[in-house]
């Protein structure tokens, strides 16, 4: 076995074989590793000088689980046999039932298949902070190396179900309290103590325990049934559209009823079915897509080094500014919060304190860290503290002259290396920076509200923004635990622009006579956190009113003019702010549909005169879903066509993290490709004829529909423009097409073709 992916074995004079998994960065269980483990275990079993085995991971990490790249290969080929047999072959037969005892020496993390390996060992020694978990359900599958059977037998059914269904990690310290870990020790002592423990088992001075044979933590049958039944009800609520939660419970139940061996066999069968599901394809896509957003050609591949950002000035202490300041402070970045007067400043500081207290209440921040964060905050009423800041993030109201003045002022005061960022969600960055000579360091840092919680950071670059400024903001984004997505400079940028038709389509449907609460229901059932009307209530009508004219000017005839929000405001409704919108909001209660909103809707329909012959239009739930989302997909096509995103997968991540598009559908473009460009195009064309240009298909969509190519791939006219990366995309695309054809002709696998 050559290269960095390998399993090593060293046999000491004490008779302990130390088997080490090496596959940086997280020691994932690549098929080469699995093969290596089987070989080393077989060798250790055969050698007379080996009495016991210690299994560990290289470079301070035990193992991040099975190699998820193999799932991608299975998805591409449909060939489940690419999954090596680990559960029975390695974990049950060679490790747990092997003739020499194994002890796991754990550091850093043991996740998924990694945790399943250690549960096949006869004892587990760990450093206290190591992270333990079975996150397989987040990939649309269930644990497949015996985890559904051994975890309940080690930590008890309720905790095991919680860890699997919620993909919850625990520390080894908690693992020790729960019976998953046998002993804790420092990293320096880890191997020494594990060797000792392994020899103690080999010499029968410590018990030789096989987890799969245990029943003492499972409780009585009736208790187990009650726990499973409650878990099923909960899963129905939180994971209605996903198969893996109920499947996981079925497999756990099999083991409770018929024993661990039966459970392991059922687990293997169900795992193989789930790995081919659409949900798994979507979730694995999201896993890699999320990690690829920070790979930006021309920025992260040109040997630039990120500069240190120690102090940031935030201008504006409103909802956005305070949220941004909070996110920076909790990541140990000093913040100067600038406001125009003492009252506004105090209000901003109070909001930040409230945000921090909220994080403490949610358990995501300790009191000590909260005090540290507060100590890093300084209020300011002028720019004197801006002399040594590394970055400014402007978060004032969306007024062009105000922003232009601010940028002209800060350009004079801030040091020349300082990045000048704006949190605008709509205004062209070239206009914001028009009165400066610093276009190379002007950049958009578009956070989503509440900024200290929402994970997306849309980084907007103009043609003149320097790669260094982009790299620095990506780095800050990662430091403050956001997922940065780099996008181009256009009205609404990538996220708001793509989703501008979302709310408008809902208004259009209401004008045709569709019940607004039904629209919200259809959209939430699809998997959005809430429907478009509730979203509007929660966001406040000010946002909708502020962007209305900007969208109308930018999007021409594909913009749908709706007067509904104005009518709502005229009726004394402000949404959640005053507790009265389309829904009624009472403290501590769920929002309730407000039937009295009907007279506003009637007035709106009278004014818009969209209902044919004055009669309510009849549509199915599927029509409603498609009429809301297909225009969004259509705009996404334009966003891709204009190169506003680097790759289609970036829009998937932006839609999931910025708009709450269901992750298990893979993001907007991934989902659209499962529906098919041709179908979407035909529907939009039909509606465009009946209802006008709002639905008119874009040329990109039309091309895809005609050519039969998925939306996520670049097309030939782009190639003619000669962008180097597009040439690469196209080459890869042609190669994939070629392989695809060959596969059909030969009926072979990817591996056959490579061979
Ligand atoms: C049969 C079995 O039951 C099935 C399984 O085991 S399925 C796998 C279960 N394991 C998981 O789901 C864990 C997935 N990984 C993670 O959650 C996180 O990567 C982590 C907590 C391990 C580390 O997080 P973090 O330090 O932030 O690093 P992160 O950027 O996520 O990962 C580092 C690199 O490792 C890769 N990686 C992480 N886990 C991986 C895995 N299990 N397989 C393949 N690659 C993996 C990432 O893709 C990334 O690659 P890149 O640098 O080329 O983008």
mmCIF file of C-alpha atoms and ligand atoms in Angstrom, residues 25-26 28 64-69 71 109 111-113 116 135-136 139 142-145 271 287-288 291 295, ligand 1:
data_model
loop_
_atom_site.group_PDB
_atom_site.id
_atom_site.type_symbol
_atom_site.label_atom_id
_atom_site.label_comp_id
_atom_site.label_asym_id
_atom_site.label_seq_id
_atom_site.Cartn_x
_atom_site.Cartn_y
_atom_site.Cartn_z
ATOM 1 C CA UNK A 25 -7.311 14.784 6.819
ATOM 2 C CA UNK A 26 -9.888 12.724 8.784
ATOM 3 C CA UNK A 28 -11.874 8.298 6.282
ATOM 4 C CA UNK A 64 -14.315 10.541 10.328
ATOM 5 C CA UNK A 65 -16.262 7.522 9.041
ATOM 6 C CA UNK A 66 -16.673 5.677 5.790
ATOM 7 C CA UNK A 67 -15.303 7.533 2.752
ATOM 8 C CA UNK A 68 -18.272 9.520 1.469
ATOM 9 C CA UNK A 69 -16.678 9.726 -1.998
ATOM 10 C CA UNK A 71 -21.299 7.035 -1.988
ATOM 11 C CA UNK A 109 -13.126 12.154 16.472
ATOM 12 C CA UNK A 111 -17.730 9.348 13.622
ATOM 13 C CA UNK A 112 -19.966 7.080 11.546
ATOM 14 C CA UNK A 113 -18.031 4.016 10.435
ATOM 15 C CA UNK A 116 -18.764 1.579 14.500
ATOM 16 C CA UNK A 135 -24.217 11.186 11.591
ATOM 17 C CA UNK A 136 -25.157 8.785 8.756
ATOM 18 C CA UNK A 139 -26.314 11.550 4.398
ATOM 19 C CA UNK A 142 -28.335 4.614 8.340
ATOM 20 C CA UNK A 143 -25.206 3.396 10.134
ATOM 21 C CA UNK A 144 -24.062 0.402 8.087
ATOM 22 C CA UNK A 145 -21.229 -1.201 10.056
ATOM 23 C CA UNK A 271 -28.392 0.404 4.135
ATOM 24 C CA UNK A 287 -22.076 17.524 1.821
ATOM 25 C CA UNK A 288 -19.513 18.026 -0.934
ATOM 26 C CA UNK A 291 -17.223 22.146 1.166
ATOM 27 C CA UNK A 295 -12.675 26.720 -3.627
HETATM 28 C C1 LIG B 1 -21.260 2.638 6.733
HETATM 29 C C2 LIG B 1 -21.055 3.849 7.575
HETATM 30 O O1 LIG B 1 -21.956 3.762 8.646
HETATM 31 C C3 LIG B 1 -21.298 5.046 6.759
HETATM 32 C C4 LIG B 1 -20.471 6.216 7.187
HETATM 33 O O2 LIG B 1 -19.567 6.168 7.965
HETATM 34 S S1 LIG B 1 -20.870 7.653 6.396
HETATM 35 C C5 LIG B 1 -19.740 8.838 7.028
HETATM 36 C C6 LIG B 1 -20.101 9.264 8.393
HETATM 37 N N1 LIG B 1 -19.249 10.381 8.748
HETATM 38 C C7 LIG B 1 -19.657 11.635 8.593
HETATM 39 O O3 LIG B 1 -20.755 11.913 8.173
HETATM 40 C C8 LIG B 1 -18.654 12.687 8.962
HETATM 41 C C9 LIG B 1 -18.511 13.656 7.808
HETATM 42 N N2 LIG B 1 -17.517 14.663 8.073
HETATM 43 C C10 LIG B 1 -17.748 15.682 8.905
HETATM 44 O O4 LIG B 1 -18.772 15.825 9.524
HETATM 45 C C11 LIG B 1 -16.662 16.702 9.005
HETATM 46 O O5 LIG B 1 -15.921 16.653 7.804
HETATM 47 C C12 LIG B 1 -15.695 16.464 10.189
HETATM 48 C C13 LIG B 1 -16.446 16.729 11.479
HETATM 49 C C14 LIG B 1 -15.158 15.048 10.142
HETATM 50 C C15 LIG B 1 -14.488 17.415 10.059
HETATM 51 O O6 LIG B 1 -14.955 18.727 9.916
HETATM 52 P P1 LIG B 1 -13.941 19.933 9.559
HETATM 53 O O7 LIG B 1 -12.763 19.834 10.418
HETATM 54 O O8 LIG B 1 -14.765 21.169 9.551
HETATM 55 O O9 LIG B 1 -13.405 19.636 8.100
HETATM 56 P P2 LIG B 1 -14.215 19.480 6.728
HETATM 57 O O10 LIG B 1 -13.884 20.635 5.851
HETATM 58 O O11 LIG B 1 -15.640 19.139 6.949
HETATM 59 O O12 LIG B 1 -13.503 18.162 6.154
HETATM 60 C C16 LIG B 1 -12.152 18.175 5.765
HETATM 61 C C17 LIG B 1 -12.026 17.388 4.488
HETATM 62 O O13 LIG B 1 -12.295 16.024 4.804
HETATM 63 C C18 LIG B 1 -13.289 15.522 3.927
HETATM 64 N N3 LIG B 1 -14.083 14.558 4.679
HETATM 65 C C19 LIG B 1 -14.570 14.668 5.925
HETATM 66 N N4 LIG B 1 -15.206 13.541 6.283
HETATM 67 C C20 LIG B 1 -15.116 12.706 5.224
HETATM 68 C C21 LIG B 1 -15.579 11.388 4.970
HETATM 69 N N5 LIG B 1 -16.235 10.673 5.888
HETATM 70 N N6 LIG B 1 -15.328 10.854 3.762
HETATM 71 C C22 LIG B 1 -14.630 11.535 2.835
HETATM 72 N N7 LIG B 1 -14.169 12.788 3.023
HETATM 73 C C23 LIG B 1 -14.415 13.351 4.204
HETATM 74 C C24 LIG B 1 -14.102 16.743 3.536
HETATM 75 O O14 LIG B 1 -14.779 16.527 2.319
HETATM 76 C C25 LIG B 1 -13.023 17.793 3.418
HETATM 77 O O15 LIG B 1 -12.390 17.607 2.167
HETATM 78 P P3 LIG B 1 -11.816 18.886 1.360
HETATM 79 O O16 LIG B 1 -10.782 19.477 2.258
HETATM 80 O O17 LIG B 1 -11.301 18.290 0.102
HETATM 81 O O18 LIG B 1 -12.981 19.808 1.146
#
